PDB file of C-alpha atoms in Angstrom:
ATOM      1  CA  MET A   1     -26.688 -16.669 -14.446  1.00 88.00           C
ATOM      2  CA  LEU A   2     -25.762 -18.676 -11.359  1.00 93.00           C
ATOM      3  CA  GLY A   3     -29.094 -18.212  -9.611  1.00 92.00           C
ATOM      4  CA  ARG A   4     -27.686 -16.588  -6.475  1.00 95.00           C
ATOM      5  CA  HIS A   5     -26.704 -13.179  -5.146  1.00 94.00           C
ATOM      6  CA  TYR A   6     -23.093 -12.925  -3.972  1.00 95.00           C
ATOM      7  CA  PHE A   7     -22.844  -9.218  -3.171  1.00 94.00           C
ATOM      8  CA  LYS A   8     -24.294  -8.429   0.250  1.00 93.00           C
ATOM      9  CA  GLU A   9     -25.100  -4.726   0.441  1.00 94.00           C
ATOM     10  CA  VAL A  10     -24.389  -3.494   3.969  1.00 94.00           C
ATOM     11  CA  PRO A  11     -23.781   0.046   5.326  1.00 93.00           C
ATOM     12  CA  VAL A  12     -20.100   0.752   6.028  1.00 97.00           C
ATOM     13  CA  LEU A  13     -19.333   2.915   9.039  1.00 98.00           C
ATOM     14  CA  ARG A  14     -15.855   4.383   9.340  1.00 97.00           C
ATOM     15  CA  VAL A  15     -15.302   5.134  13.022  1.00 97.00           C
ATOM     16  CA  PHE A  16     -12.651   7.819  13.404  1.00 97.00           C
ATOM     17  CA  ALA A  17      -9.806   6.659  15.625  1.00 94.00           C
ATOM     18  CA  GLY A  18      -9.247  10.190  16.900  1.00 94.00           C
ATOM     19  CA  GLU A  19      -9.347  13.882  16.057  1.00 94.00           C
ATOM     20  CA  LYS A  20      -6.349  13.565  13.732  1.00 95.00           C
ATOM     21  CA  GLU A  21      -8.227  11.046  11.573  1.00 95.00           C
ATOM     22  CA  ARG A  22     -11.361  13.210  11.627  1.00 95.00           C
ATOM     23  CA  ARG A  23      -9.367  16.245  10.420  1.00 96.00           C
ATOM     24  CA  LYS A  24      -7.802  14.150   7.663  1.00 96.00           C
ATOM     25  CA  PHE A  25     -11.285  13.175   6.481  1.00 96.00           C
ATOM     26  CA  GLU A  26     -12.526  16.768   6.636  1.00 96.00           C
ATOM     27  CA  ALA A  27      -9.600  17.934   4.493  1.00 96.00           C
ATOM     28  CA  LYS A  28     -10.663  15.510   1.730  1.00 95.00           C
ATOM     29  CA  GLN A  29     -14.412  15.609   2.303  1.00 96.00           C
ATOM     30  CA  SER A  30     -15.249  17.581  -0.855  1.00 95.00           C
ATOM     31  CA  GLU A  31     -13.421  15.034  -3.041  1.00 95.00           C
ATOM     32  CA  LEU A  32     -15.221  12.125  -1.352  1.00 94.00           C
ATOM     33  CA  GLU A  33     -18.712  13.598  -1.559  1.00 94.00           C
ATOM     34  CA  PRO A  34     -20.139  11.029  -4.057  1.00 93.00           C
ATOM     35  CA  TRP A  35     -19.486   8.202  -1.571  1.00 94.00           C
ATOM     36  CA  ILE A  36     -20.482   9.962   1.653  1.00 96.00           C
ATOM     37  CA  GLY A  37     -23.733   9.143   3.392  1.00 95.00           C
ATOM     38  CA  ASP A  38     -24.098  10.526   6.920  1.00 95.00           C
ATOM     39  CA  VAL A  39     -21.299  12.212   8.851  1.00 97.00           C
ATOM     40  CA  TYR A  40     -21.398  11.951  12.653  1.00 97.00           C
ATOM     41  CA  SER A  41     -19.696  14.278  15.124  1.00 96.00           C
ATOM     42  CA  VAL A  42     -20.131  11.632  17.842  1.00 96.00           C
ATOM     43  CA  LEU A  43     -21.191   7.984  17.639  1.00 96.00           C
ATOM     44  CA  THR A  44     -23.104   6.982  20.732  1.00 94.00           C
ATOM     45  CA  ASP A  45     -23.943   3.437  19.607  1.00 93.00           C
ATOM     46  CA  VAL A  46     -20.367   2.337  18.803  1.00 93.00           C
ATOM     47  CA  LYS A  47     -17.579   1.693  21.265  1.00 95.00           C
ATOM     48  CA  GLY A  48     -14.885   4.370  20.933  1.00 94.00           C
ATOM     49  CA  GLY A  49     -17.084   6.644  18.854  1.00 95.00           C
ATOM     50  CA  GLU A  50     -16.195   9.886  20.640  1.00 95.00           C
ATOM     51  CA  SER A  51     -14.570  11.375  17.515  1.00 95.00           C
ATOM     52  CA  GLY A  52     -17.495  10.472  15.268  1.00 97.00           C
ATOM     53  CA  GLY A  53     -17.350   8.835  11.888  1.00 97.00           C
ATOM     54  CA  VAL A  54     -18.702   8.657   8.359  1.00 98.00           C
ATOM     55  CA  GLU A  55     -21.037   6.210   6.651  1.00 97.00           C
ATOM     56  CA  TRP A  56     -19.982   5.273   3.114  1.00 96.00           C
ATOM     57  CA  GLN A  57     -22.591   4.685   0.418  1.00 92.00           C
ATOM     58  CA  GLY A  58     -22.681   1.558  -1.727  1.00 90.00           C
ATOM     59  CA  GLY A  59     -20.791  -0.610   0.733  1.00 91.00           C
ATOM     60  CA  GLY A  60     -21.011  -4.332   1.291  1.00 94.00           C
ATOM     61  CA  TRP A  61     -19.099  -7.577   0.993  1.00 95.00           C
ATOM     62  CA  VAL A  62     -18.801 -10.404  -1.513  1.00 95.00           C
ATOM     63  CA  ASP A  63     -19.181 -14.121  -0.804  1.00 94.00           C
ATOM     64  CA  VAL A  64     -15.991 -14.864  -2.721  1.00 92.00           C
ATOM     65  CA  ARG A  65     -15.772 -18.556  -1.855  1.00 92.00           C
ATOM     66  CA  GLY A  66     -19.379 -19.175  -2.891  1.00 95.00           C
ATOM     67  CA  PHE A  67     -18.996 -17.171  -6.100  1.00 94.00           C
ATOM     68  CA  LEU A  68     -15.816 -18.967  -7.178  1.00 93.00           C
ATOM     69  CA  THR A  69     -17.150 -22.420  -6.283  1.00 96.00           C
ATOM     70  CA  ASP A  70     -20.397 -21.902  -8.187  1.00 96.00           C
ATOM     71  CA  SER A  71     -18.620 -20.261 -11.133  1.00 92.00           C
ATOM     72  CA  LEU A  72     -16.245 -23.203 -11.471  1.00 92.00           C
ATOM     73  CA  ALA A  73     -19.159 -25.645 -11.471  1.00 93.00           C
ATOM     74  CA  PHE A  74     -20.971 -23.505 -14.064  1.00 92.00           C
ATOM     75  CA  PHE A  75     -18.034 -23.399 -16.472  1.00 88.00           C
ATOM     76  CA  LYS A  76     -17.340 -27.102 -16.058  1.00 89.00           C
ATOM     77  CA  GLU A  77     -20.938 -27.824 -17.023  1.00 87.00           C
ATOM     78  CA  GLU A  78     -21.244 -25.246 -19.795  1.00 81.00           C
ATOM     79  CA  GLY A  79     -17.790 -25.768 -21.252  1.00 75.00           C
ATOM     80  CA  LEU A  80     -15.681 -23.106 -22.925  1.00 67.00           C
ATOM     81  CA  GLY A  81     -17.051 -19.999 -24.585  1.00 66.00           C
ATOM     82  CA  ALA A  82     -16.475 -18.703 -28.115  1.00 65.00           C
ATOM     83  CA  PRO A  83     -13.271 -19.820 -29.860  1.00 72.00           C
ATOM     84  CA  GLY A  84     -10.327 -17.513 -29.408  1.00 77.00           C
ATOM     85  CA  PRO A  85      -6.531 -17.542 -29.461  1.00 85.00           C
ATOM     86  CA  GLU A  86      -4.899 -20.365 -27.537  1.00 89.00           C
ATOM     87  CA  VAL A  87      -3.058 -18.681 -24.682  1.00 94.00           C
ATOM     88  CA  GLU A  88      -2.187 -19.417 -21.074  1.00 95.00           C
ATOM     89  CA  ILE A  89      -3.346 -16.976 -18.408  1.00 94.00           C
ATOM     90  CA  PHE A  90      -1.576 -17.231 -15.071  1.00 96.00           C
ATOM     91  CA  CYS A  91      -3.828 -16.116 -12.190  1.00 94.00           C
ATOM     92  CA  GLU A  92      -1.908 -17.907  -9.452  1.00 95.00           C
ATOM     93  CA  GLY A  93      -1.757 -15.374  -6.634  1.00 94.00           C
ATOM     94  CA  THR A  94       1.112 -15.815  -4.202  1.00 94.00           C
ATOM     95  CA  LYS A  95       2.118 -19.161  -5.727  1.00 94.00           C
ATOM     96  CA  GLY A  96       2.809 -17.463  -9.049  1.00 95.00           C
ATOM     97  CA  LEU A  97       4.922 -14.763  -7.432  1.00 94.00           C
ATOM     98  CA  GLN A  98       7.034 -17.229  -5.466  1.00 93.00           C
ATOM     99  CA  GLY A  99       7.835 -19.527  -8.404  1.00 92.00           C
ATOM    100  CA  GLY A 100       7.062 -20.210 -12.040  1.00 91.00           C
ATOM    101  CA  GLU A 101       6.855 -18.181 -15.247  1.00 91.00           C
ATOM    102  CA  PHE A 102       6.452 -14.763 -13.609  1.00 93.00           C
ATOM    103  CA  SER A 103       8.454 -15.176 -10.412  1.00 92.00           C
ATOM    104  CA  TYR A 104      10.951 -12.566 -11.638  1.00 91.00           C
ATOM    105  CA  LEU A 105       8.520  -9.901 -10.465  1.00 93.00           C
ATOM    106  CA  PRO A 106       9.332  -8.120  -7.215  1.00 91.00           C
ATOM    107  CA  ASN A 107       6.811  -8.730  -4.487  1.00 91.00           C
ATOM    108  CA  ARG A 108       5.911  -7.755  -0.960  1.00 91.00           C
ATOM    109  CA  LEU A 109       3.693 -10.614   0.106  1.00 95.00           C
ATOM    110  CA  ALA A 110       1.769 -10.098   3.322  1.00 96.00           C
ATOM    111  CA  LYS A 111       0.067 -12.728   5.430  1.00 97.00           C
ATOM    112  CA  GLY A 112      -3.313 -11.931   6.919  1.00 97.00           C
ATOM    113  CA  GLU A 113      -5.455 -13.703   9.523  1.00 98.00           C
ATOM    114  CA  ILE A 114      -9.211 -13.409  10.139  1.00 98.00           C
ATOM    115  CA  LEU A 115     -11.471 -14.547  12.963  1.00 98.00           C
ATOM    116  CA  GLU A 116     -15.100 -15.553  12.667  1.00 98.00           C
ATOM    117  CA  VAL A 117     -16.811 -14.902  15.986  1.00 98.00           C
ATOM    118  CA  GLU A 118     -20.306 -15.315  17.401  1.00 98.00           C
ATOM    119  CA  ILE A 119     -21.721 -12.426  19.464  1.00 98.00           C
ATOM    120  CA  PRO A 120     -25.424 -13.177  20.129  1.00 95.00           C
ATOM    121  CA  ASP A 121     -26.317  -9.905  21.885  1.00 92.00           C
ATOM    122  CA  TRP A 122     -24.482  -7.415  19.672  1.00 96.00           C
ATOM    123  CA  LYS A 123     -27.064  -7.029  16.858  1.00 95.00           C
ATOM    124  CA  GLU A 124     -24.631  -4.872  14.823  1.00 97.00           C
ATOM    125  CA  GLU A 125     -25.768  -4.826  11.187  1.00 96.00           C
ATOM    126  CA  ARG A 126     -23.148  -2.449   9.759  1.00 96.00           C
ATOM    127  CA  ILE A 127     -19.610  -3.074   8.590  1.00 98.00           C
ATOM    128  CA  LEU A 128     -17.397  -1.258  11.101  1.00 98.00           C
ATOM    129  CA  ASN A 129     -13.973   0.038  10.133  1.00 96.00           C
ATOM    130  CA  ARG A 130     -11.332   1.356  12.541  1.00 95.00           C
ATOM    131  CA  ARG A 131      -7.800  -0.063  12.708  1.00 93.00           C
ATOM    132  CA  GLY A 132      -9.417  -3.150  11.193  1.00 96.00           C
ATOM    133  CA  TRP A 133     -12.941  -4.210  10.302  1.00 97.00           C
ATOM    134  CA  SER A 134     -15.941  -6.210  11.443  1.00 98.00           C
ATOM    135  CA  ILE A 135     -18.429  -7.650   8.939  1.00 97.00           C
ATOM    136  CA  PRO A 136     -21.850  -9.064   9.932  1.00 97.00           C
ATOM    137  CA  ILE A 137     -22.391 -12.323   8.035  1.00 95.00           C
ATOM    138  CA  GLY A 138     -25.672 -13.424   9.636  1.00 93.00           C
ATOM    139  CA  ASN A 139     -26.808 -15.636  12.509  1.00 95.00           C
ATOM    140  CA  ASP A 140     -25.003 -13.459  15.082  1.00 97.00           C
ATOM    141  CA  ARG A 141     -21.662 -14.127  13.413  1.00 98.00           C
ATOM    142  CA  TYR A 142     -19.018 -11.612  12.367  1.00 98.00           C
ATOM    143  CA  ARG A 143     -15.753 -11.742  10.473  1.00 97.00           C
ATOM    144  CA  VAL A 144     -13.050  -9.592  12.034  1.00 98.00           C
ATOM    145  CA  GLY A 145      -9.674  -8.779  10.546  1.00 96.00           C
ATOM    146  CA  ALA A 146      -7.142  -8.530   9.452  1.00 95.00           C
ATOM    147  CA  THR A 147      -3.538  -8.848  10.567  1.00 97.00           C
ATOM    148  CA  TYR A 148      -0.409  -8.108   8.517  1.00 95.00           C
ATOM    149  CA  GLU A 149       2.719 -10.252   8.676  1.00 95.00           C
ATOM    150  CA  TRP A 150       5.665 -10.138   6.220  1.00 94.00           C
ATOM    151  CA  ASP A 151       7.955 -12.884   7.554  1.00 95.00           C
ATOM    152  CA  ASP A 152       5.704 -15.912   8.134  1.00 95.00           C
ATOM    153  CA  LEU A 153       4.182 -16.462   4.675  1.00 95.00           C
ATOM    154  CA  THR A 154       2.359 -19.720   5.405  1.00 95.00           C
ATOM    155  CA  ASN A 155      -1.402 -20.215   5.254  1.00 95.00           C
ATOM    156  CA  GLU A 156      -1.524 -21.430   8.856  1.00 97.00           C
ATOM    157  CA  PRO A 157      -3.311 -19.416  11.570  1.00 98.00           C
ATOM    158  CA  THR A 158      -1.113 -18.461  14.515  1.00 98.00           C
ATOM    159  CA  GLU A 159      -1.554 -17.898  18.224  1.00 98.00           C
ATOM    160  CA  ALA A 160      -0.079 -14.401  17.867  1.00 97.00           C
ATOM    161  CA  GLY A 161      -2.582 -13.605  15.127  1.00 97.00           C
ATOM    162  CA  ARG A 162      -5.472 -14.843  17.256  1.00 98.00           C
ATOM    163  CA  VAL A 163      -4.402 -12.615  20.148  1.00 98.00           C
ATOM    164  CA  LYS A 164      -4.268  -9.546  17.885  1.00 97.00           C
ATOM    165  CA  LEU A 165      -7.674 -10.327  16.406  1.00 98.00           C
ATOM    166  CA  GLU A 166      -9.282 -10.893  19.795  1.00 98.00           C
ATOM    167  CA  ALA A 167      -7.991  -7.453  20.814  1.00 97.00           C
ATOM    168  CA  LEU A 168      -9.529  -6.039  17.634  1.00 97.00           C
ATOM    169  CA  VAL A 169     -12.909  -7.581  18.474  1.00 97.00           C
ATOM    170  CA  ARG A 170     -12.740  -5.857  21.860  1.00 96.00           C
ATOM    171  CA  GLU A 171     -12.094  -2.530  20.114  1.00 94.00           C
ATOM    172  CA  PHE A 172     -15.569  -2.839  18.590  1.00 96.00           C
ATOM    173  CA  THR A 173     -17.555  -4.290  21.516  1.00 96.00           C
ATOM    174  CA  ASP A 174     -17.230  -5.261  25.166  1.00 96.00           C
ATOM    175  CA  LEU A 175     -19.721  -8.110  24.780  1.00 97.00           C
ATOM    176  CA  PRO A 176     -18.492 -11.702  25.257  1.00 97.00           C
ATOM    177  CA  PHE A 177     -17.827 -13.670  22.076  1.00 98.00           C
ATOM    178  CA  GLU A 178     -17.012 -17.176  20.916  1.00 98.00           C
ATOM    179  CA  ILE A 179     -14.467 -17.941  18.195  1.00 98.00           C
ATOM    180  CA  ARG A 180     -16.047 -20.120  15.496  1.00 98.00           C
ATOM    181  CA  ASN A 181     -13.273 -20.075  12.886  1.00 98.00           C
ATOM    182  CA  HIS A 182      -9.737 -18.781  12.417  1.00 98.00           C
ATOM    183  CA  VAL A 183      -8.198 -18.638   8.933  1.00 97.00           C
ATOM    184  CA  ALA A 184      -5.080 -17.251   7.293  1.00 98.00           C
ATOM    185  CA  GLY A 185      -3.929 -16.469   3.781  1.00 96.00           C
ATOM    186  CA  VAL A 186      -1.221 -14.550   1.959  1.00 96.00           C
ATOM    187  CA  ARG A 187      -1.964 -11.416  -0.037  1.00 96.00           C
ATOM    188  CA  PRO A 188      -0.327 -11.363  -3.513  1.00 96.00           C
ATOM    189  CA  ILE A 189       1.201  -7.870  -3.528  1.00 95.00           C
ATOM    190  CA  VAL A 190       3.523  -6.680  -6.280  1.00 93.00           C
ATOM    191  CA  ARG A 191       3.543  -2.894  -5.877  1.00 83.00           C
ATOM    192  CA  ASN A 192       1.243  -0.445  -4.134  1.00 80.00           C
ATOM    193  CA  SER A 193      -1.405  -3.198  -3.851  1.00 78.00           C
ATOM    194  CA  GLU A 194      -2.320  -2.581  -7.504  1.00 89.00           C
ATOM    195  CA  PRO A 195      -2.888  -5.329 -10.112  1.00 94.00           C
ATOM    196  CA  VAL A 196      -0.326  -6.200 -12.746  1.00 95.00           C
ATOM    197  CA  MET A 197      -1.221  -7.815 -16.081  1.00 96.00           C
ATOM    198  CA  GLY A 198       0.032  -8.414 -19.590  1.00 95.00           C
ATOM    199  CA  GLU A 199       1.998 -10.839 -21.734  1.00 94.00           C
ATOM    200  CA  HIS A 200       5.263 -12.470 -20.703  1.00 94.00           C
ATOM    201  CA  PRO A 201       8.256 -10.554 -22.148  1.00 91.00           C
ATOM    202  CA  ASP A 202       9.659 -13.763 -23.704  1.00 92.00           C
ATOM    203  CA  ASP A 203       6.461 -15.590 -24.659  1.00 94.00           C
ATOM    204  CA  PRO A 204       3.502 -13.702 -26.215  1.00 92.00           C
ATOM    205  CA  LYS A 205       1.166 -16.654 -25.575  1.00 95.00           C
ATOM    206  CA  LYS A 206       1.543 -16.433 -21.805  1.00 96.00           C
ATOM    207  CA  PHE A 207      -0.306 -13.768 -19.829  1.00 97.00           C
ATOM    208  CA  LEU A 208      -0.338 -12.701 -16.209  1.00 96.00           C
ATOM    209  CA  LEU A 209      -3.064 -11.311 -13.964  1.00 97.00           C
ATOM    210  CA  ASN A 210      -1.822 -10.937 -10.398  1.00 96.00           C
ATOM    211  CA  GLY A 211      -1.037  -8.498  -7.621  1.00 95.00           C
ATOM    212  CA  LEU A 212      -4.629  -7.970  -6.448  1.00 95.00           C
ATOM    213  CA  GLY A 213      -3.489  -7.827  -2.820  1.00 93.00           C
ATOM    214  CA  SER A 214      -6.494  -7.689  -0.507  1.00 90.00           C
ATOM    215  CA  LYS A 215      -8.619  -5.813  -3.062  1.00 91.00           C
ATOM    216  CA  GLY A 216      -9.581  -8.551  -5.508  1.00 92.00           C
ATOM    217  CA  CYS A 217     -13.300  -7.815  -5.200  1.00 91.00           C
ATOM    218  CA  LEU A 218     -12.691  -4.179  -6.141  1.00 90.00           C
ATOM    219  CA  TYR A 219     -10.099  -4.638  -8.896  1.00 92.00           C
ATOM    220  CA  GLY A 220     -10.885  -8.107 -10.248  1.00 93.00           C
ATOM    221  CA  PRO A 221     -13.850  -7.499 -12.584  1.00 92.00           C
ATOM    222  CA  LYS A 222     -12.345  -4.416 -14.221  1.00 94.00           C
ATOM    223  CA  VAL A 223      -8.835  -5.747 -14.783  1.00 95.00           C
ATOM    224  CA  ALA A 224     -10.024  -9.188 -15.942  1.00 95.00           C
ATOM    225  CA  LYS A 225     -12.225  -7.500 -18.555  1.00 95.00           C
ATOM    226  CA  GLN A 226      -9.340  -5.296 -19.624  1.00 96.00           C
ATOM    227  CA  LEU A 227      -7.003  -8.272 -20.035  1.00 96.00           C
ATOM    228  CA  VAL A 228      -9.573 -10.246 -22.071  1.00 94.00           C
ATOM    229  CA  GLU A 229     -10.128  -7.237 -24.368  1.00 95.00           C
ATOM    230  CA  HIS A 230      -6.365  -6.911 -24.748  1.00 95.00           C
ATOM    231  CA  ILE A 231      -6.018 -10.562 -25.773  1.00 94.00           C
ATOM    232  CA  LEU A 232      -9.063 -10.721 -28.065  1.00 92.00           C
ATOM    233  CA  ASP A 233      -9.171  -7.206 -29.516  1.00 92.00           C
ATOM    234  CA  GLY A 234      -5.658  -5.857 -29.050  1.00 91.00           C
ATOM    235  CA  ARG A 235      -6.805  -3.039 -26.772  1.00 93.00           C
ATOM    236  CA  GLY A 236      -4.144  -1.397 -24.681  1.00 92.00           C
ATOM    237  CA  ILE A 237      -3.553  -1.981 -20.976  1.00 94.00           C
ATOM    238  CA  GLU A 238      -3.373   0.972 -18.630  1.00 92.00           C
ATOM    239  CA  PRO A 239       0.369   1.788 -18.371  1.00 91.00           C
ATOM    240  CA  GLU A 240       0.375   1.767 -14.564  1.00 90.00           C
ATOM    241  CA  LEU A 241      -1.056  -1.779 -14.587  1.00 93.00           C
ATOM    242  CA  SER A 242       1.081  -3.157 -17.404  1.00 93.00           C
ATOM    243  CA  LEU A 243       3.539  -5.989 -16.914  1.00 91.00           C
ATOM    244  CA  HIS A 244       5.841  -4.283 -19.461  1.00 86.00           C
ATOM    245  CA  SER A 245       6.994  -1.846 -16.811  1.00 82.00           C
ATOM    246  CA  PHE A 246       8.729  -4.809 -15.134  1.00 77.00           C
ATOM    247  CA  SER A 247      10.094  -6.509 -18.256  1.00 61.00           C
ATOM    248  CA  ASN A 248      13.525  -4.916 -17.928  1.00 53.00           C
ATOM    249  CA  ILE A 249      14.224  -6.868 -14.732  1.00 53.00           C
ATOM    250  CA  ASN A 250      13.465 -10.314 -16.226  1.00 47.00           C
ATOM    251  CA  GLY A 251      16.318 -12.676 -15.541  1.00 43.00           C
TER     252      GLY A 251
END
């Protein structure tokens, strides 16, 4: 509908950090079979690959900024969809957990920082995952992240974060690199990094969708659809995702 592709399908290689992590994978391997591609006893083309790794099927990354920007422009041009009940839906992320209609919810917000680096000679085309991740985004550039910080909940990048991320880059490659961008944001976490949604306990015309943490691309489509069906058709919300489980702490 928007005339672009936003999901970039890329192989994901989990590089085992040691024998303990390999054994943990092997213990669950039968349960993970649908998502497993190749399993490697040793990785010779990845730094620190002595314990091997596993390639996950169906991996990739989403151009979230591009998707949201183009979607907003589309809806502004096309206008609203079919008539429905007049309600307010609060999808405010960390802002909505720190103040406003649903700020009574407990939260465990976590700041994260990401580097965008240029490594001309690396030629790595897979997403690498080990104590962090590296994503190839084209033109010899890679996004590397991410840090976790629970005290400084600003959106400002920090020197300490940059140092940690530079060390993470060096875990993946010894090649020289140039930093092209450094960004920070705060993850909206309510509990167990799982979404929370439903109507406000005191106002049935106000609804929440929040708590996506760092997994919005995975959870977002499913839970947004579920909330819309709940509002329009009265379908139930999965109990473990329902706002009602928090309603007793309001006030």
